[in-house]
Every structure is written in structure tokens, then in C-alpha cells.
Coordinates of C-alpha atoms in Angstrom, one line a residue:
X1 CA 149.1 104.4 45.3
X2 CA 147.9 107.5 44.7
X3 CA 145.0 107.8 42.1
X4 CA 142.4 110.7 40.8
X5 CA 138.8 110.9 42.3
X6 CA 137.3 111.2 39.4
X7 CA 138.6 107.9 38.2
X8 CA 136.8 106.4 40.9
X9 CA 132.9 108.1 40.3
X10 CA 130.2 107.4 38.0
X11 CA 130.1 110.9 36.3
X12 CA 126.1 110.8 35.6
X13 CA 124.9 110.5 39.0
X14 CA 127.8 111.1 41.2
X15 CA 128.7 107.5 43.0
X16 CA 131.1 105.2 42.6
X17 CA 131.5 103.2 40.1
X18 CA 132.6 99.4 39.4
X19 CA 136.1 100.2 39.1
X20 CA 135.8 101.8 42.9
X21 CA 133.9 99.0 44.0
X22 CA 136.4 96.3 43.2
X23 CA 139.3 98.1 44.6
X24 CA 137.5 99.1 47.8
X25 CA 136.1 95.3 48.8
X26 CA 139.9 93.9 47.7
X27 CA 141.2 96.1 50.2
X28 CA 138.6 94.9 52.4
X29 CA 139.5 91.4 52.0
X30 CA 143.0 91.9 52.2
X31 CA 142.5 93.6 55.8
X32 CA 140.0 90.7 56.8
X33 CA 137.5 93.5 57.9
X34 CA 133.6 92.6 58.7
X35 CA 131.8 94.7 56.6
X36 CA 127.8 94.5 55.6
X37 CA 127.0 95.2 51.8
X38 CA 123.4 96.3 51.1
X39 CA 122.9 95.0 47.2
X40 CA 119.4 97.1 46.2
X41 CA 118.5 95.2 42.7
X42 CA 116.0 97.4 40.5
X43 CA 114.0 94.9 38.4
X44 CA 111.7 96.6 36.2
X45 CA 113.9 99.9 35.5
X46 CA 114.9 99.0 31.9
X47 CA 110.6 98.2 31.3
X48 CA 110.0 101.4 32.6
X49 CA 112.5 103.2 30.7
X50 CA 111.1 101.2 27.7
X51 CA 107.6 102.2 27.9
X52 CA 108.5 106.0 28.4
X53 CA 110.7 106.3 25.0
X54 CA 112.0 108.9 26.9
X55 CA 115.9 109.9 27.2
X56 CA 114.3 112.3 30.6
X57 CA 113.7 109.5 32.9
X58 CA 116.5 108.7 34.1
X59 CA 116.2 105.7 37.2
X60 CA 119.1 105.8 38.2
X61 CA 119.5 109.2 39.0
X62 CA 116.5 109.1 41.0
X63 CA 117.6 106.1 43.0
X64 CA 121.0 107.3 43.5
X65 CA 119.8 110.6 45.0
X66 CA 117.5 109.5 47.0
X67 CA 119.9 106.8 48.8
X68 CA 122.5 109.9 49.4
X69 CA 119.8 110.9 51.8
X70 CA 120.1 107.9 54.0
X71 CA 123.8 106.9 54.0
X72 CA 126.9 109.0 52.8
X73 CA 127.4 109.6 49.2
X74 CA 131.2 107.8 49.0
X75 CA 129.3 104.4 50.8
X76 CA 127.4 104.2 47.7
X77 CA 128.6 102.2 45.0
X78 CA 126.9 101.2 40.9
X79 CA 128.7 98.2 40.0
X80 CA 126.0 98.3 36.7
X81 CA 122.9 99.9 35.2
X82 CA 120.6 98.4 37.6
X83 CA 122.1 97.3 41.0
X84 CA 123.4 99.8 44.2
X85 CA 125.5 98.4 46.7
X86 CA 126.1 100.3 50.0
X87 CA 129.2 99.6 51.8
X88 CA 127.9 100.1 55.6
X89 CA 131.4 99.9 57.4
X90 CA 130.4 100.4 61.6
X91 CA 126.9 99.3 61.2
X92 CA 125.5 96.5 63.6
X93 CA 123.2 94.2 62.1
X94 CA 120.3 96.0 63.8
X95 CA 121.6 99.2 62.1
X96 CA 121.7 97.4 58.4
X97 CA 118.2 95.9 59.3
X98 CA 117.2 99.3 59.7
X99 CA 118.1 100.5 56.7
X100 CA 118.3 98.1 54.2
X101 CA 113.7 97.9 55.7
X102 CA 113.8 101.8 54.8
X103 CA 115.0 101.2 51.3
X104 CA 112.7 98.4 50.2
X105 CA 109.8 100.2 51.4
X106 CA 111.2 103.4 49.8
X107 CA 112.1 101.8 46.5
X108 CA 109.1 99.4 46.2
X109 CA 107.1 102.3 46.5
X110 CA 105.6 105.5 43.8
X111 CA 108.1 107.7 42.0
X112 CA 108.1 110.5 40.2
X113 CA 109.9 110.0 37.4
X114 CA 109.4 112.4 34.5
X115 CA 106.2 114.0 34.2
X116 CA 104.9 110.7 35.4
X117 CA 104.7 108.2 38.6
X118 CA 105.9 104.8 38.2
X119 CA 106.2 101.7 40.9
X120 CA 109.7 100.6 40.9
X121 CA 110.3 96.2 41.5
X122 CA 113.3 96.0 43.9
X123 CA 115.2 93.3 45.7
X124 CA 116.6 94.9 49.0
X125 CA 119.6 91.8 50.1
X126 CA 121.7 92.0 52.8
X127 CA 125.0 90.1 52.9
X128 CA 128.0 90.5 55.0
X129 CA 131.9 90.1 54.1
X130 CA 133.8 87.7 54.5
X131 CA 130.6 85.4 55.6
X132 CA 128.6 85.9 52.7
X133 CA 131.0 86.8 49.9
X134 CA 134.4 85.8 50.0
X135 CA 135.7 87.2 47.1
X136 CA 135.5 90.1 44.8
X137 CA 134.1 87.7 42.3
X138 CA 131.3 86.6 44.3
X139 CA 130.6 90.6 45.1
X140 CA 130.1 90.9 41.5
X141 CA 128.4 87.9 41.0
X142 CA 125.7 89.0 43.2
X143 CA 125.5 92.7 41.3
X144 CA 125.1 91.3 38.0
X145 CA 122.9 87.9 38.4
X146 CA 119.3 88.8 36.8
X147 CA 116.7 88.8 39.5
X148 CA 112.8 87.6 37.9
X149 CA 109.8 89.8 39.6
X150 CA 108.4 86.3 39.3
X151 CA 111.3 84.7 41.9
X152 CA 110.5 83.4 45.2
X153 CA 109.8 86.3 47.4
X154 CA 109.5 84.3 50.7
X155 CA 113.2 83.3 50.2
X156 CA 115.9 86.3 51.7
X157 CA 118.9 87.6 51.3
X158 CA 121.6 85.5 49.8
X159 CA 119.4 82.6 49.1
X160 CA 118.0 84.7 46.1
X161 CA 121.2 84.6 44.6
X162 CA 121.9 81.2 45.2
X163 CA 118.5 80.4 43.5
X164 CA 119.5 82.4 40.5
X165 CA 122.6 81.0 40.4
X166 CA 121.4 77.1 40.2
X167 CA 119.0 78.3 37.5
X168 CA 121.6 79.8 35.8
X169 CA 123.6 76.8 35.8
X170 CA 120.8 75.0 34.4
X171 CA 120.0 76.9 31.7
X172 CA 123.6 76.8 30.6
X173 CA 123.8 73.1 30.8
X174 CA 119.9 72.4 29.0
X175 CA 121.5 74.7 25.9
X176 CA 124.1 72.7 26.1
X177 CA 122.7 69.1 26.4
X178 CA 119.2 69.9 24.6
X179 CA 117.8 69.5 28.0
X180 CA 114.7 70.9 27.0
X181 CA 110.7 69.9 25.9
X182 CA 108.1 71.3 23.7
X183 CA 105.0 71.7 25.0
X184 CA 101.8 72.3 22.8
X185 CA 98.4 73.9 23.8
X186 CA 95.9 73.8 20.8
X187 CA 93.6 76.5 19.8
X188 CA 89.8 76.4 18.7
X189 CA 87.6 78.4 16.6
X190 CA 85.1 79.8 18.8
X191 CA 82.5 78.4 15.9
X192 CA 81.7 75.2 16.6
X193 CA 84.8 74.3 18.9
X194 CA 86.8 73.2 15.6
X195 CA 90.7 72.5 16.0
X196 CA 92.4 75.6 14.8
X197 CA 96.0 74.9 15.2
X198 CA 98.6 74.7 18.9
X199 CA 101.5 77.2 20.6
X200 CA 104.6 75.7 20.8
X201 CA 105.8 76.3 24.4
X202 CA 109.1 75.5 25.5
X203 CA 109.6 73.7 28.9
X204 CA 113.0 72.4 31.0
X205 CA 113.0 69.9 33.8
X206 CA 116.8 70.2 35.1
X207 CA 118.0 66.9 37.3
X208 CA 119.1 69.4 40.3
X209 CA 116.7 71.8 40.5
X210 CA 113.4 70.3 38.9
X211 CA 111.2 72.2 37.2
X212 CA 112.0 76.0 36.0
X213 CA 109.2 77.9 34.4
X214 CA 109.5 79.5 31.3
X215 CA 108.7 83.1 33.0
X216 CA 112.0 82.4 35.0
X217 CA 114.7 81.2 32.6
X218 CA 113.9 82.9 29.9
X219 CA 114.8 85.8 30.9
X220 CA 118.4 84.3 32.1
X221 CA 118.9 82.6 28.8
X222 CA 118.2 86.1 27.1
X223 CA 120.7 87.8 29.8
X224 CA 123.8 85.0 29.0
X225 CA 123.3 85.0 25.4
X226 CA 121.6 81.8 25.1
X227 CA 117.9 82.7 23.6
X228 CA 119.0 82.0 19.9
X229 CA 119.8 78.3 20.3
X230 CA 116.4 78.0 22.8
X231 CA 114.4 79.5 19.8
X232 CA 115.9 77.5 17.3
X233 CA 115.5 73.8 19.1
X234 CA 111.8 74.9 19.5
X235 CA 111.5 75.7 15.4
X236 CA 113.0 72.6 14.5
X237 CA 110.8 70.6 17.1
X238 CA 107.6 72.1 15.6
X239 CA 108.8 72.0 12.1
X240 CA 110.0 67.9 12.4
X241 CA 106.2 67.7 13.6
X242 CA 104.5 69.5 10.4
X243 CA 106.5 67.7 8.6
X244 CA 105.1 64.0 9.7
X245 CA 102.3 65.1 8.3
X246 CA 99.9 64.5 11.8
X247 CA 99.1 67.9 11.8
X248 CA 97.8 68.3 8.6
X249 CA 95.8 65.0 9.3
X250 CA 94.7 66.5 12.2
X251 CA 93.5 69.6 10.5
X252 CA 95.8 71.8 11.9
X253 CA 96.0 74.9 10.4
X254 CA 98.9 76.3 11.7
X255 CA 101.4 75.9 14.9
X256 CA 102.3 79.0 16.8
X257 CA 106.2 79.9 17.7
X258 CA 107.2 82.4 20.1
X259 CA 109.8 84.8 18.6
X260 CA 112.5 86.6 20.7
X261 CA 112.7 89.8 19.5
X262 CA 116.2 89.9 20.5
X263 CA 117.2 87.2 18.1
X264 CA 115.2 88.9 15.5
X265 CA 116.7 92.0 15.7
X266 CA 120.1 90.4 14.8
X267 CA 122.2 90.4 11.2
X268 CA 120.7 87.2 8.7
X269 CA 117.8 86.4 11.1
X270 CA 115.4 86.0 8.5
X271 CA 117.7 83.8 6.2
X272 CA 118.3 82.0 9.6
X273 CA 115.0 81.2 10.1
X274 CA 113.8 80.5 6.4
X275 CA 116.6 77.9 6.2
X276 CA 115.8 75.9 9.6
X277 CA 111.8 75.5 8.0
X278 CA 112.9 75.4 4.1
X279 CA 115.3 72.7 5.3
X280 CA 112.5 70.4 7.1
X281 CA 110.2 71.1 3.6
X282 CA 107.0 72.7 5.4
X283 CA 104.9 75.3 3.9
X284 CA 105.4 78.7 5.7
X285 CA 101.8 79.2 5.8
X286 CA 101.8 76.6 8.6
X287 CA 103.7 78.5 10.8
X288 CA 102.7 81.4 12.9
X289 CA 105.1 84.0 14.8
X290 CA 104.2 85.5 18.2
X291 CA 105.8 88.6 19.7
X292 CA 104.9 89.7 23.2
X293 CA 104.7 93.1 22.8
X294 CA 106.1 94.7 25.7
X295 CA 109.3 94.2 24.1
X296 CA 111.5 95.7 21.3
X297 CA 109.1 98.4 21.6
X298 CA 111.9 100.4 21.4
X299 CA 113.5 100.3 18.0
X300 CA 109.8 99.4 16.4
X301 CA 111.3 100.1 12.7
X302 CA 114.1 97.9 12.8
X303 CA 111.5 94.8 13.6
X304 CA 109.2 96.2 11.1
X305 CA 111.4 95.8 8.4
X306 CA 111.9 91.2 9.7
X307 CA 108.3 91.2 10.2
X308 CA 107.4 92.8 6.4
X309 CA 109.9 90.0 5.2
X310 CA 108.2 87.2 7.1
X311 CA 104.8 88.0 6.0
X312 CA 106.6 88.4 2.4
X313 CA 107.8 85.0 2.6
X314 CA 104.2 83.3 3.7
X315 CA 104.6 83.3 7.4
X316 CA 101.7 85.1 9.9
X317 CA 102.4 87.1 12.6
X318 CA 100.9 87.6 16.2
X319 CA 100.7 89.8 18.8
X320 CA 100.9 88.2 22.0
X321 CA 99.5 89.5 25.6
X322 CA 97.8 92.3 24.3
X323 CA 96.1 94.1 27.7
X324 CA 98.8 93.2 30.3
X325 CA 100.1 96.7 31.0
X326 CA 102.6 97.7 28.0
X327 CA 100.2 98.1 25.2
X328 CA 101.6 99.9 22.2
X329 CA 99.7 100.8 19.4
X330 CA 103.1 102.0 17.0
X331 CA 103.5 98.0 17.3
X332 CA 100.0 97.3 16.1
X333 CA 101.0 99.9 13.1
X334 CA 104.2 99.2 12.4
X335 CA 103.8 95.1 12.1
X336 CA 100.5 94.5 10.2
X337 CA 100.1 91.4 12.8
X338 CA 97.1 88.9 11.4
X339 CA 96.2 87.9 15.0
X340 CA 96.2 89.9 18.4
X341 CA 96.1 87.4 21.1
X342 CA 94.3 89.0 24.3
X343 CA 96.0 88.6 27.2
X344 CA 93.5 86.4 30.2
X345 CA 93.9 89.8 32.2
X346 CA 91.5 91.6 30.1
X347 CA 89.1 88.1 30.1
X348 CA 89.1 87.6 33.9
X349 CA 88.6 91.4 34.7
X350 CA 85.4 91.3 32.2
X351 CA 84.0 89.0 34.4
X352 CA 84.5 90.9 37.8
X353 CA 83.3 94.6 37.2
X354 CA 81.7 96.2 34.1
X355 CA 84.4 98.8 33.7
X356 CA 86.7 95.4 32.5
X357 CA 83.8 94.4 30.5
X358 CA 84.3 97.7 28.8
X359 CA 87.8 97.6 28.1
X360 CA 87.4 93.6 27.3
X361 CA 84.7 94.5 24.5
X362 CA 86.4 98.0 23.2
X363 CA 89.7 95.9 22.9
X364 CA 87.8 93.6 20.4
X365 CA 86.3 96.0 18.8
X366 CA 89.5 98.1 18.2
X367 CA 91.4 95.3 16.9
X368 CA 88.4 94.2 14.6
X369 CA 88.3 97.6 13.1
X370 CA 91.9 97.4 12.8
X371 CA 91.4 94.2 10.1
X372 CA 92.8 91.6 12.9
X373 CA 91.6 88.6 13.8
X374 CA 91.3 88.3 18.3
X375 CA 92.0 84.9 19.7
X376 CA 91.5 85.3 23.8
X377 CA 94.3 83.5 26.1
X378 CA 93.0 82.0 29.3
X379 CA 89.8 80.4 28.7
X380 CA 88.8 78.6 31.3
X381 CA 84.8 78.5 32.0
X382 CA 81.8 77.8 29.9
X383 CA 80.7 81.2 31.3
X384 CA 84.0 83.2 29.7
X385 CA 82.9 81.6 26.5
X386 CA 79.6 82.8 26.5
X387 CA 80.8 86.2 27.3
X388 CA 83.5 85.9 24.1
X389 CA 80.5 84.7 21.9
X390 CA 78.7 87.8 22.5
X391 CA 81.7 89.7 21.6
X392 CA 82.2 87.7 18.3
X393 CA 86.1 86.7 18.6
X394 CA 87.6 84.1 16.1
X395 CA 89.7 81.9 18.0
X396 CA 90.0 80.4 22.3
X397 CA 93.2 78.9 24.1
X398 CA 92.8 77.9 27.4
X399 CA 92.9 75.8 30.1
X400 CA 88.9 74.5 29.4
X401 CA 90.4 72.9 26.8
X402 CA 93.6 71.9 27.5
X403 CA 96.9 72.7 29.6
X404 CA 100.0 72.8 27.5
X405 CA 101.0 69.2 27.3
X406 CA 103.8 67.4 25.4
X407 CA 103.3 66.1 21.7
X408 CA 101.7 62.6 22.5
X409 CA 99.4 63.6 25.1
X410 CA 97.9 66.6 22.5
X411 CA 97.5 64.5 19.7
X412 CA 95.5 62.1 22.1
X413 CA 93.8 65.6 23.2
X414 CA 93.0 67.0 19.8
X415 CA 91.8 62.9 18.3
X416 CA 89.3 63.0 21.3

């Protein structure tokens, strides 16, 4: 067979490309040849690519040229938007050692992308044909599974990806079988300690691989398409509970829900949503959106235009982990939030220098001036609150008061 080169590379950047890489490892299977893949995962390229709105940084292209200065450009394969896999035919393992030590440091270190530096996140794994992947399935399997900067690090190699793999699983069968648990962590007014409301938190406890935080599969349930029915079972979970009426009894002024901007963003979600809570009967008042925002930071005036129709319709709106490293202030403008939720960062780095007291009590200020209300994540000292009570904030979650705990353990909590 006799086919054209330039079928075979990824025009932007000059490698090959998925279609090359499945032809080249069938041919390698076929033939039974031993050959070690280097799989170099970029984690954080698509945050970073986020938070520099800018069509000039380009990681890709940077990775990809600096990896041609290490092995030969037609060993170097881009199966997707984030992954490199080097094909290191006639290398020992000491060889691929080697190199695959020189590209982690390399990667996990500063580059210069743009007019600015940035730290790239990478996963450097090392896997050999036929022993580790047996077909070109399982190649591709290994290029595309979403890798959390939050994973295990003391695991290597493959045993990431079967990790991933199990929690992948999971997630698909918790979706499936409403495998899943809301937590809820109340909030108090900083005045006199009264109850102010709760976040909903979701949490999943899988028979065969126990418990998987939030931070981890998450992100996986976003990557397979499964967020939307992980959003909605938490909804209807805190709406069946405002609608008992405890809350109210309780003095609950509202319950907090994490939104996923990605089910936001798409066709009839606000109809979506005001059916699920108009269908339980609860007042919209009692319910209170959170966006992180160090995402959808991107296409700010598409959200704008949900988040003007949920405040329209009653609900409030909060900005959650404000401080943790992807600040935006367009968000701030754009989405008339009621509440900015500081992230513990900014709390616990008050306490340790005075340069973080600084930023801690500017923050306040800022948002105060801004006609928000700041409710401070992370509480956990009689000390932090003194130090929150001198900057005059409205509302404290944390774990001096109380882990996230399911609904019959918080309403003993909150009675007590």
C-alpha cells in the first residue's frame, strides 16, 4: 500500500497524527515486535490555554518541538490535543528510562509560552508492546483516559491507567445505578454563629474501588458526558429536602448547589433546571448556584446571559474558590454573583505571613466595594475566626463547625 505523507502528519506542529499511529502499532502487532511507547500526558494544558484567552499560546507546539530535540521527529506521534506518544523502536529499557526521566523533568518544569512562563502538569508513562498493550485499542485507551493532577502520584506507569480506568468504570455504573450520596456542610453567619443555610456536595462510594473523591471523578464524568445526570440527582436531592419543610424549620435560608458550567452552557438549561425545582414546589429563593470560577472563563457572555435568567427567576448566584490561582474579574462583571466564596488558600496564607494577610483583607475589601457579600471556605480555628471578624465577612464554612456529612447526621449537627 502505497499512501501520501502528508496524510500521515499533524499539519500544525509537524508529527504524526492518530491516523499514523494506529497504522504504525497495527503493523507492529501484526509483526509481534517489542517495542517501548513513551505516553507523555499534559494535564493542565487546556487551564493554561484558558487563563491566557490567547489564540498565541500554543502547547502543543511547544511540546512537540522540544521533544524533536531528543528523539527523531517520525518517532513522535499526537493521538489527541493533549497526549504524545513516542515510538522508541531499539531502545533497552535503560535507554527509555533515560529518556522518558529527561522528559518529565523537562515537561514538569517553566516554559515560555507567549509572552509569559507557565509550569506545565505531566504524566511521563512508560509501557511496552505487546506486554503492556496488546491491542491498538488499549494504545488508545491509554492516550485518551483523563489523568487528575490530584491522582496518586506514588503509583507508575501503567498502574495510572488502570486506576483511571476502574474509576471510570465506576462513574459509568454510579450514573447508571444512582450510586451516589449528597453530602451537606452548613454555613454560619459570622454574627452570632446563626445557621445560615448548607452546600450540597455530592459523594460516591463504588463496591470495587471504595471511595472516589469528588476532585477525581468529576472531572471523568464531565470528560464521558455524564455531568448532566450527576447535577441533576444532586438538584432533586436538595430540592425533595426543601421541600419536607426541615429546612425551613431549621431556619435555613438557603441550600447551596454546585453548577457545571458545562451543563449550563447547553440548549434549554435553564427551562431544564426551573422544571426539576418548579416540579418539587420550592421557592427559588431557597436555592443558591455556585460556579467555580476557573472555568467557562472562556465564553464569559454565553454564561452571562443563564446567570441573568437565574437571578431573573429568584435564584442567587455564587462564586466559588475565589483566590486559588485563576481569578477573573470579567466573571465578577459579567455575572452579578450575590456571594464570593473565598477560597481556604487565601485564609490559611493570612495566617502565615503578612503579605497573605494583605491579599486576605484587600480580597474582602474588593468584593465588599463590589456590593457582594464574602463567606470564607475553610474555617477551621477559633483563631481564623478572630482574624475574619476583624475583617467584617458575612458568612463561615468550615471544618470548626462541621465536615460535610450526610442529611441525618446535619440535621443532628445543625439541632445541636
Amino acid at each position: 500500500a502505497v499512501e501520501s505523507e502528508d496524510d500521515r502528519l499533524d499539519a500544525d506542529i509537524n508529527v504524526y497524527n492518530r491516523r499514523a499511529m494506529q497504522m504504525d502499532l497495527h503493523n507492529i502487532l501484526t509483526k509481534h515486535e517489542t517495542v517501548p511507547l513513551i505516553f507523555v500526558k499534559v494535564i493542565n494544558s487546556h487551564m493554561i490555554e484558558r487563563m491566557t484567552h490567547s489564540a498565541n499560546v500554543d502547547v502543543s507546539s511547544a511540546c512537540a518541538e522540544y521533544l524533536k530535540t531528543v528523539v527523531l521527529r517520525y518517532q513522535i506521534y499526537h493521538p489527541n490535543s493533549t497526549t504524545f506518544v513516542l515510538f522508541c523502536s531499539n531502545y533497552n529499557e535503560e535507554q527509555v528510562k533515560e529518556l522518558s526521566d529527561k522528559i518529565s523533568e523537562r515537561f514538569n518544569g517553566i516554559w515560555a509560552l507567549g509572552e509569559t512562563a507557565y509550569v506545565l502538569d505531566a504524566v511521563v508513562i512508560n509501557t511496552m508492546v505487546p506486554k503492556d498493550i496488546q491491542s491498538v485499542e488499549d494504545a488508545f485507551y491509554v492516550a485518551d483516559t483523563v489523568i487528575q493532577p490530584e491522582a496518586n502520584t506514588d503509583k507508575t506507569g501503567i498502574d495510572w491507567i488502570m486506576h483511571c480506568a476502574d474509576v471510570e468504570r465506576a462513574v459509568r455504573r454510579s450514573v447508571y445505578e444512582k450510586n451516589f450520596e449528597v453530602y451537606y456542610q452548613p454555613t454560619y453567619y459570622l454574627d452570632g454563629y446563626r445557621l445560615h443555610g448548607a452546600e450540597a456536595l455530592v459523594r460516591m462510594m463504588d463496591d470495587s474501588v471504595g471511595y472516589i473523591s469528588p476532585e477525581e471523578f468529576i472531572p471523568v464524568a464531565e470528560q464521558l458526558g455524564l455531568i448532566e445526570g450527576i447535577d441533576d440527582y444532586v438538584l432533586r436531592e436538595v430540592c425533595a429536602f426543601l421541600a419536607s419543610g426541615v429546612p425551613k424549620a431549621r431556619k435555613m435560608e438557603c441550600i447551596n448547589v454546585n453548577l457545571s458550567v458545562i451543563q449550563c452552557m447547553r440548549p434549554g438549561f435553564f427551562e431544564h433546571i426551573v422544571g426539576i425545582v418548579d416540579s418539587y414546589g420550592v421557592s427559588h429563593s431557597l436555592i443558591n448556584f455556585e460556579i467555580t470560577e476557573s472555568v467557562g472563563a472562556e465564553n464569559y457572555d454565553r454564561l452571562a446571559v443563564v446567570t441573568r435568567k437565574l437571578k431573573d427567576a429568584g435564584f442567587s448566584l455564587s462564586m466559588d474558590d475565589f483566590g486559588t490561582g485563576y481569578s477573573n474579574m470579567e466573571g465578577i462583571f459579567a455575572m452579578n454573583f450575590d456571594v464570593i466564596k473565598i477560597d481556604k488558600s487565601l485564609l490559611w496564607g493570612a495566617e502565615k505571613n503578612p503579605r497573605g494577610m494583605t491579599i486576605l483583607k484587600s480580597s474582602v475589601n474588593m468584593i465588599r466595594d463590589l456590593g457582594c457579600q464574602v463567606l470564607v471556605e475553610g474555617v477551621e480555628t477559633a483563631a481564623q475566626i478572630e482574624i475574619l471578624r476583624d475583617l467584617g465577612v458575612d458568612f463561615l464554612q468550615g471544618f470548626y463547625f462541621s465536615e460535610p456529612e450526610p442529611k441525618e447526621r446535619f440535621l443532628e449537627i445543625i439541632a445541636s
